[in-house]
Coordinates of C-alpha atoms in Angstrom, one line a residue:
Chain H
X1 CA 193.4 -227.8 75.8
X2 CA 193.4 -226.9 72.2
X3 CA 189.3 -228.1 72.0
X4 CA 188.4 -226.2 75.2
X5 CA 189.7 -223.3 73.9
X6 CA 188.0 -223.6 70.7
X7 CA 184.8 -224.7 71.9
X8 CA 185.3 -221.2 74.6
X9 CA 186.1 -219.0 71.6
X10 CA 183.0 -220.8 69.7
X11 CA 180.6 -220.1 72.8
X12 CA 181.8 -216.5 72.9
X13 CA 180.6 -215.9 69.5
X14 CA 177.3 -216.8 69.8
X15 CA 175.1 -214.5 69.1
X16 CA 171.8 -215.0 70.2
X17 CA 171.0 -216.2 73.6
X18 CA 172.1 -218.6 75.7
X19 CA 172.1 -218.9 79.2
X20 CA 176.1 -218.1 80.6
X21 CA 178.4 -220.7 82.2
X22 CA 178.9 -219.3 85.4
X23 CA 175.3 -218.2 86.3
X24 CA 172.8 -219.9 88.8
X25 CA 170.0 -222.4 88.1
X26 CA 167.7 -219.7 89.3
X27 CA 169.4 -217.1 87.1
X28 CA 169.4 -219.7 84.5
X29 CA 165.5 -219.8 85.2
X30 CA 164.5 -216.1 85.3
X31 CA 166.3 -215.9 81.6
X32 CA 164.9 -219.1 80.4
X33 CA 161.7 -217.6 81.3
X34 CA 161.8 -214.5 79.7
X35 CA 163.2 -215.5 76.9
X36 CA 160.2 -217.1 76.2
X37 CA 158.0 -214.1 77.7
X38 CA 159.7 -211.9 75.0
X39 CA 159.5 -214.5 71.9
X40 CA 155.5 -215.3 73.1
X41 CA 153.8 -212.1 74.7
X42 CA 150.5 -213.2 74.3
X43 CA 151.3 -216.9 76.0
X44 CA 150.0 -216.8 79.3
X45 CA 152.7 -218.4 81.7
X46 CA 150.7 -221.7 83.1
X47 CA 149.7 -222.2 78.9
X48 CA 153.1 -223.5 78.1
X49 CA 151.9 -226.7 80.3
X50 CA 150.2 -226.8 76.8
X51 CA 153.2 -227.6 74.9
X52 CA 152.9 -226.2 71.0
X53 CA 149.7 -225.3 71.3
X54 CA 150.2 -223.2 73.5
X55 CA 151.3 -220.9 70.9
X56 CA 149.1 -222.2 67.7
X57 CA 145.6 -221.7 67.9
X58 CA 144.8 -223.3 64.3
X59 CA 145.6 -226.8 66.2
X60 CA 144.5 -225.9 69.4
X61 CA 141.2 -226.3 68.5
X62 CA 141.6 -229.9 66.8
X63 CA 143.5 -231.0 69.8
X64 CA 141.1 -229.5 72.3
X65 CA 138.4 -231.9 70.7
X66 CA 140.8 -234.8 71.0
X67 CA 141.5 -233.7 74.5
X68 CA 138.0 -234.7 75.3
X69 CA 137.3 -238.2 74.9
X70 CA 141.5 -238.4 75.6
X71 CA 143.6 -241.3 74.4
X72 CA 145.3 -241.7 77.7
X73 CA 142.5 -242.8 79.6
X74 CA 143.3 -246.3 79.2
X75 CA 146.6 -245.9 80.2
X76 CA 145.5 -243.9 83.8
X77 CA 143.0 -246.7 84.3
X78 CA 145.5 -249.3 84.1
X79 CA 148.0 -247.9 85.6
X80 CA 145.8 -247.3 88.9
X81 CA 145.3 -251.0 88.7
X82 CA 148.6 -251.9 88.3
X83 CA 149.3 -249.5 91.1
X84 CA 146.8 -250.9 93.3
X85 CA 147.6 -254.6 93.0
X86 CA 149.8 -255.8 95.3
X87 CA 153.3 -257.5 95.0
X88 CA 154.1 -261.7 95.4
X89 CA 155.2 -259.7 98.8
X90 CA 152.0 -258.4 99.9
X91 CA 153.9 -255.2 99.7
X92 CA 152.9 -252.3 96.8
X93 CA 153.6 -248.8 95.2
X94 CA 152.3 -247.1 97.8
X95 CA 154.6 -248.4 100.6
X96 CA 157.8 -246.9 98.5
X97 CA 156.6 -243.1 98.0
X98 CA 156.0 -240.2 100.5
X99 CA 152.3 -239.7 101.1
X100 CA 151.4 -243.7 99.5
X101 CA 152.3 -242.0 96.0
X102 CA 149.5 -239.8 95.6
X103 CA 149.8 -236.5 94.1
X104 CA 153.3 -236.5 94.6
X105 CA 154.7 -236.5 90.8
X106 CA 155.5 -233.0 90.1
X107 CA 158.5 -233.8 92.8
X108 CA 160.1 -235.7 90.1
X109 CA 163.3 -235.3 89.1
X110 CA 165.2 -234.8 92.0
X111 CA 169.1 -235.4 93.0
X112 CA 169.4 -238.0 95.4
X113 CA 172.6 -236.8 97.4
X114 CA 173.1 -240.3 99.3
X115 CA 173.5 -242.3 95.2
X116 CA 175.0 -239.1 93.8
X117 CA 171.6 -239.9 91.1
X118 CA 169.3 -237.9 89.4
X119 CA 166.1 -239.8 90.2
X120 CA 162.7 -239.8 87.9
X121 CA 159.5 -241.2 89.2
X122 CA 160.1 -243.8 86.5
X123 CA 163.5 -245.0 88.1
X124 CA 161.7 -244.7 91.4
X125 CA 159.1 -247.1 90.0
X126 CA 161.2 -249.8 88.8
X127 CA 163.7 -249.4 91.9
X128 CA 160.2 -250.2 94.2
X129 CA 159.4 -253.4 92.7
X130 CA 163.1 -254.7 92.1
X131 CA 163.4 -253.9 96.4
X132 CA 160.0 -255.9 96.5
X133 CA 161.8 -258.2 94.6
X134 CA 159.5 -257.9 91.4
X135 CA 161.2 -257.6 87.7
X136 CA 161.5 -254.1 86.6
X137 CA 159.5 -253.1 83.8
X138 CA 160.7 -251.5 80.5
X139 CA 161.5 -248.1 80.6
X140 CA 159.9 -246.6 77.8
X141 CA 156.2 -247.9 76.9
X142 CA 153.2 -250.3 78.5
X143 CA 152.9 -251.0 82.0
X144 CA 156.0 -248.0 82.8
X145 CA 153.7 -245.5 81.4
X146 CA 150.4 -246.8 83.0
X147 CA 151.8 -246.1 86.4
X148 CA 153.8 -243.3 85.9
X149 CA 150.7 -241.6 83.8
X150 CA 148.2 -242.8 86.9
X151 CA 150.5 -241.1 89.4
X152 CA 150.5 -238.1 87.3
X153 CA 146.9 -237.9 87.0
X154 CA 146.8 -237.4 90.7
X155 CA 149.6 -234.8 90.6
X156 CA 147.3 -232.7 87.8
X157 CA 146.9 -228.8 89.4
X158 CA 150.2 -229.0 91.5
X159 CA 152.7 -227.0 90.8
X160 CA 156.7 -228.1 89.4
X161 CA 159.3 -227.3 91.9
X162 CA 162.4 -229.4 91.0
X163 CA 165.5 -228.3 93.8
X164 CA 168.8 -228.5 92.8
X165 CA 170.1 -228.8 96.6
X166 CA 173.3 -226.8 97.5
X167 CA 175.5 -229.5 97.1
X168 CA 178.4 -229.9 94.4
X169 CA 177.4 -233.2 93.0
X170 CA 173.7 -231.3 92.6
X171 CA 175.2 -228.7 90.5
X172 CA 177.1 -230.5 88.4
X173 CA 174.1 -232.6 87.2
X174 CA 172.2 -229.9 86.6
X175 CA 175.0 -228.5 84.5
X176 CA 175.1 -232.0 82.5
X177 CA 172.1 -231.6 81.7
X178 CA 172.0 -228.4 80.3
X179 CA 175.1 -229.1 78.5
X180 CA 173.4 -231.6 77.0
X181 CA 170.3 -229.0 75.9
X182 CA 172.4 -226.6 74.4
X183 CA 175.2 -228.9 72.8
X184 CA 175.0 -229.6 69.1
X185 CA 174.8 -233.3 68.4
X186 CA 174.4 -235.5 65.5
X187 CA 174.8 -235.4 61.7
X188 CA 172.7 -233.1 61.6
X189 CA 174.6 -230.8 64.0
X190 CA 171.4 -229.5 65.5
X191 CA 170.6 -228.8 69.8
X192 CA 168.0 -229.1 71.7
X193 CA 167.6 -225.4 72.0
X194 CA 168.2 -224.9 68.5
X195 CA 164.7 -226.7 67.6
X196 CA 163.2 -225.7 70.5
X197 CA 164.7 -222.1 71.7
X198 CA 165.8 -220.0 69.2
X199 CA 163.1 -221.4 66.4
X200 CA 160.4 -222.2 68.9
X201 CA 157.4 -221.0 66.7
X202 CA 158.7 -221.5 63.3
X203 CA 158.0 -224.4 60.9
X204 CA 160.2 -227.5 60.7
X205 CA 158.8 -228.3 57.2
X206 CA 154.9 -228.7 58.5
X207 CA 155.4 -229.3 61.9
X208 CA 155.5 -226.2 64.7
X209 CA 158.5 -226.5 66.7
X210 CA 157.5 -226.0 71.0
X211 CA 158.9 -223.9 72.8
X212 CA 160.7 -225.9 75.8
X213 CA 159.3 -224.5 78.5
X214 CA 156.8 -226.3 79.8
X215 CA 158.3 -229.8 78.2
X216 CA 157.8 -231.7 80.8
X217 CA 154.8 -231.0 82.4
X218 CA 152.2 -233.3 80.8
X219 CA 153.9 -236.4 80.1
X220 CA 154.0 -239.3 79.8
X221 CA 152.2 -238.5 76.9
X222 CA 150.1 -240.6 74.3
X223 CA 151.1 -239.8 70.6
X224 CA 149.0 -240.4 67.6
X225 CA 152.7 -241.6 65.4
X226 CA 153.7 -243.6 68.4
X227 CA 150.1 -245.6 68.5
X228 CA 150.1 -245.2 72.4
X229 CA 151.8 -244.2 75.4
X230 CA 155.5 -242.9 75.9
X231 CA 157.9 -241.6 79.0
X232 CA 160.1 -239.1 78.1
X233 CA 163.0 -240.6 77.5
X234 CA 160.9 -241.9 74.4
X235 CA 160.4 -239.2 73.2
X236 CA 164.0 -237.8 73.7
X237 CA 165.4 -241.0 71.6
X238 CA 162.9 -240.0 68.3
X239 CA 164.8 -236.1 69.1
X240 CA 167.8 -237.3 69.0
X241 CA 167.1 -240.0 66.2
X242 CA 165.6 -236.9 64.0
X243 CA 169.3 -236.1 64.3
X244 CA 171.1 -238.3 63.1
X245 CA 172.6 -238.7 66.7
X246 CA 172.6 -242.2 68.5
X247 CA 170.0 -242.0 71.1
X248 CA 171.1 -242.6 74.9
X249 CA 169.5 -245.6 76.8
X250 CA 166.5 -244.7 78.6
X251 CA 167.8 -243.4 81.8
X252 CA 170.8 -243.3 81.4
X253 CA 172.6 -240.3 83.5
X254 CA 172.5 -238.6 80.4
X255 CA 168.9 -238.2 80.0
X256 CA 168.2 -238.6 83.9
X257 CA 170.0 -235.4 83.6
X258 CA 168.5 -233.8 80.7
X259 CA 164.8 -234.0 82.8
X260 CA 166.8 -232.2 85.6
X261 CA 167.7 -229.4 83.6
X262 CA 164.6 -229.0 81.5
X263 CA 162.2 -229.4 84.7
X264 CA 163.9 -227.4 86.7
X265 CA 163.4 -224.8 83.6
X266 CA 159.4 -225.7 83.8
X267 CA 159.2 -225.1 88.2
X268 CA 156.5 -222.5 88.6
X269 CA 154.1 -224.1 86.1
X270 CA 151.4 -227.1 87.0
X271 CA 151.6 -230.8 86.2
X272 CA 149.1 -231.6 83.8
X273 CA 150.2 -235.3 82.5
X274 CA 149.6 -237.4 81.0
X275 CA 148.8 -235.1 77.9
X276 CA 147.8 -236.1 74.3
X277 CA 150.3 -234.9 71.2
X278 CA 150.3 -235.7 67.4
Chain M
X1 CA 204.7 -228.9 67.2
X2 CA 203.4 -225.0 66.8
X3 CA 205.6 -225.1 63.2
X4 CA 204.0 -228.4 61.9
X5 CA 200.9 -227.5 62.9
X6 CA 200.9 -224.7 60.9
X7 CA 201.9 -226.2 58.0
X8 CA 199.7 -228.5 58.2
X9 CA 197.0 -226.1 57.8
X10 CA 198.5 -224.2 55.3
X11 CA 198.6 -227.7 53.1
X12 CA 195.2 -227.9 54.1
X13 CA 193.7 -224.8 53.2
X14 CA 196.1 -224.8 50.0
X15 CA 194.7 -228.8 49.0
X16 CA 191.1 -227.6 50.2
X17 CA 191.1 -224.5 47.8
X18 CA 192.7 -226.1 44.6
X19 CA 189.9 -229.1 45.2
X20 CA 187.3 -226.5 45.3
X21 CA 188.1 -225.0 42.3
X22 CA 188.3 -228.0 40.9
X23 CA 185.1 -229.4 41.6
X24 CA 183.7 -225.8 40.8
X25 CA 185.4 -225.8 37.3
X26 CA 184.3 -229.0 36.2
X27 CA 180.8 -227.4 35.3
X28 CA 180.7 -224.4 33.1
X29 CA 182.5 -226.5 31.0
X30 CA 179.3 -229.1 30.2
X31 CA 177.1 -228.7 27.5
X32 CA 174.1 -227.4 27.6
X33 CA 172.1 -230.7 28.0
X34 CA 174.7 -231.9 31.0
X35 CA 173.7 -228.7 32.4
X36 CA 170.4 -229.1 32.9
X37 CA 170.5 -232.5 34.0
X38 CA 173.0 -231.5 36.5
X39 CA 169.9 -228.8 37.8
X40 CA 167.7 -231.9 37.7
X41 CA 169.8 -234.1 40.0
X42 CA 170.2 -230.8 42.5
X43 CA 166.6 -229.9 42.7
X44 CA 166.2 -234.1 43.5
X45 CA 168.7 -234.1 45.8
X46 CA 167.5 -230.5 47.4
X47 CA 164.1 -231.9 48.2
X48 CA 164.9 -235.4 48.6
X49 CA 164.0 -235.5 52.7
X50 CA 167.1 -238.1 53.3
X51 CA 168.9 -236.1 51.1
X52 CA 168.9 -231.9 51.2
X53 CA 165.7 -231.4 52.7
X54 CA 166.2 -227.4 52.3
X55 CA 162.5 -227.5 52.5
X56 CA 162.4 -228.7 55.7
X57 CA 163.8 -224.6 56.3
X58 CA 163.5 -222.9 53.5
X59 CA 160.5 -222.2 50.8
X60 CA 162.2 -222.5 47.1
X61 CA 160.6 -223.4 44.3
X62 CA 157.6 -225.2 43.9
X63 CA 157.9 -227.2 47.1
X64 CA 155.4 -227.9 49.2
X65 CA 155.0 -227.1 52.2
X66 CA 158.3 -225.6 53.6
X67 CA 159.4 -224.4 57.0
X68 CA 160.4 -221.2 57.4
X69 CA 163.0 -221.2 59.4
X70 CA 166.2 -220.0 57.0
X71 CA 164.9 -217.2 54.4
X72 CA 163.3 -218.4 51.2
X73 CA 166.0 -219.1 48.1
X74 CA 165.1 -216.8 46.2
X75 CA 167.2 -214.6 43.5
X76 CA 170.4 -216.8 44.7
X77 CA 172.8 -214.9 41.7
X78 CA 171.9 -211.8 42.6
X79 CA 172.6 -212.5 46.4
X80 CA 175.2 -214.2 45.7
X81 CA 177.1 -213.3 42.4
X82 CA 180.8 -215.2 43.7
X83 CA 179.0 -218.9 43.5
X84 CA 181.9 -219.9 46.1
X85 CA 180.5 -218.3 48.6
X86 CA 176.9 -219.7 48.0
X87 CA 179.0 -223.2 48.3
X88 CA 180.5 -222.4 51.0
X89 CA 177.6 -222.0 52.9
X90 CA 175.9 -225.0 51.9
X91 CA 178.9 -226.9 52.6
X92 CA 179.5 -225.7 56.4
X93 CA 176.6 -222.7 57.6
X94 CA 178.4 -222.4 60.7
X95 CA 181.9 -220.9 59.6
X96 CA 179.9 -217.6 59.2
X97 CA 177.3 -218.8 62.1
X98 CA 178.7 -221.0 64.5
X99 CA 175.3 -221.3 65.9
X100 CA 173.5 -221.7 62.8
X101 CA 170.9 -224.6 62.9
X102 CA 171.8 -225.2 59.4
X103 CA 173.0 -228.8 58.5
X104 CA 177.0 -228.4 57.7
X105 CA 176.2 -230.6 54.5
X106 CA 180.3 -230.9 53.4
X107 CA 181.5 -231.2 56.6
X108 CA 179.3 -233.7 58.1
X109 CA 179.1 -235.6 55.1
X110 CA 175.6 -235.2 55.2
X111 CA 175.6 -235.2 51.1
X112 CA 179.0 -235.6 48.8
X113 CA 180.9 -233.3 47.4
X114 CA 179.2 -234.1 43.9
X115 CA 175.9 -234.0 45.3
X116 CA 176.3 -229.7 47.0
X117 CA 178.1 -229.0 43.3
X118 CA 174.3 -230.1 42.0
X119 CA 172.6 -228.5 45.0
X120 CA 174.8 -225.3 44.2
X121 CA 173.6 -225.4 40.3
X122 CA 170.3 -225.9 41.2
X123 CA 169.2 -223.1 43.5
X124 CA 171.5 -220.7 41.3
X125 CA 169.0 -221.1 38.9
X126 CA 166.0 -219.8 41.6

């Protein structure tokens, strides 16, 4: 009792914005968005798709050149193998999803009222061969990332529209996962939103923080540090490693719940993965 | 339970203050040669990235590149002329900001106690 009501009488003193307890995930989506409007007024909307450079035209250029013969090419040209070949079953990929798989991506997350889940195309992915009765793969790099980024590629131009459906169960993992976003965690004591809200744009030693709308749209992403291809839970483990918290397990409801929240916060804006960062 | 709660705190508050001044005594008192190895050891600890890292927010100094997203250390006596306070918010940012992104050094035991005295002496000097 004594924790809520210091954590309530913390919340109450923030200063600077954060989206309220009580309100709706569209409210929470018209404030998300113009926060960002306000903090980036020469962004155009669809650029945030374009992660931090989106707002930093020194690196744009660079990564504009890179974006040309891109890094991920590989990966999409694997993975549409991979998708292609069929299981020991005779079955594949495109016997699992709506419409064989194709151009169907940007549907991803989305809460699965029947498991009471949050379910990413990667889970969806690894729950279509273990029902064909093939291993799953690892959840965070190779073969994961090959199909996830192929099925991307044929989701490029169409637009995010993550539901949270009007049921309770809905609601409340939506709100996990933006408890999770805003919550300061680690020995470092920093949030999500502290990085990548309220300092979007400044300098985190030499590197640009993103602002996080638009997070999601482009991945999985190759990454120059990583050597290759990541999903996103990759890439929230190195966040939360950075600090000093212990990273969750790759879809675990905690970051099944995190991609809710932050793509529901990215609906309106296309799918452009899989993208190319530092 | 409300009564021993409250003494608690005050035994608290009352063990945390005579520590502090303490610690904070301990270094007037060093000659000048201690002194300026105690700035050496806060400037390595300051820009040490497992360490401080204050660059990774703040310019000071000669440091290379810094972020920018606290306010550069600059003239640290004059803004803060009760070295306490300057402490105090190295050792925990977010009693004055509970939202501050600012690492809560003392409190999360990110460096010791020995360790902010030398980060204090240090950027006083900037």
């Amino acid at each position: 009792m004594k924790k809520l009501l210091t954590a309530m009488i913390l919340l109450g003193l923030l200063g600077s914005f954060t989206l309220s307890a009580q309100a709706t995930p569209q409210q929470d989506l018209a404030e998300f968005r113009d926060y960002f409007k306000n903090r980036f007024p020469k962004t155009p909307f669809n650029d945030y798709i374009n992660g931090v450079y989106s707002i930093d035209a020194a690196s744009r250029e660079q990564w504009e050149e890179i974006e040309e013969f891109p890094p991920y090419e590989l990966s999409i040209s694997k993975g549409e193998e991979l998708f292609n070949k069929p299981f020991a079953n005779g079955k594949g990929y495109a016997d699992c999803f709506p419409n064989g798989g194709i151009g169907i991506a940007e549907r991803y997350p989305f809460f699965d009222s029947k498991s009471g889940k949050v379910i990413t195309l990667e889970s969806a992915i690894n729950t279509c061969r273990q029902s064909n009765g093939e291993e799953p793969l690892g959840w965070q790099k190779g073969a994961i990332a090959d199909v996830s980024a192929y099925m991307h590629y044929t989701s490029r131009g169409n637009i995010i529209n993550v539901q949270v459906p009007n049921d309770p169960a809905a609601l409340a993992a939506y709100e996990r996962g933006k408890n999770h976003f805003y919550a300061k965690r680690g020995q470092l004591n920093m949030a999500c939103a502290d990085c990548h809200v309220y300092n979007s744009g400044n300098k985190i030693r030499a590197d640009l923080l993103s602002p996080a709308l638009g997070h999601v749209s482009h991945f999985p992403v190759y990454r120059s540090k990583w050597g290759g291809m990541g999903t996103l839970h990759r890439r929230y483990g190195g966040c939360n490693k950075q600090v000093r918290a212990k990273p969750y397990p790759p879809q675990s409801d905690e970051y099944r719940t995190l991609e809710y929240f932050t793509s529901y916060m990215s609906n309106g804006l296309e799918s452009n993965g899989p993208g190319a960062r530092k | 339970m409300r009564q021993t709660a409250r003494i608690f705190f005050t035994a608290t508050f009352t063990l945390a203050a005579l520590l502090g001044a303490l610690t904070l005594a301990s270094f007037p008192a060093t000659a000048a040669d201690g002194a300026s190895s105690v700035i050496e050891k806060g400037k390595a600890v300051s820009v040490d990235r497992k360490k401080g890292n204050c660059l990774a927010c703040h310019a000071m100094d000669d440091g290379t590149l810094p972020g920018n997203i606290g306010p550069p250390l600059i003239a640290m006596k004059a803004r803060f002329p009760d070295k306490a306070k300057l402490r105090a918010q190295i050792w925990d940012p977010t009693v004055i900001n509970p939202n501050s992104i600012m690492i809560p050094f003392g409190r999360n035991r990110v460096l010791s106690e020995e360790e902010i005295d030398q980060v204090v002496e240090y950027i006083y000097t900037l």
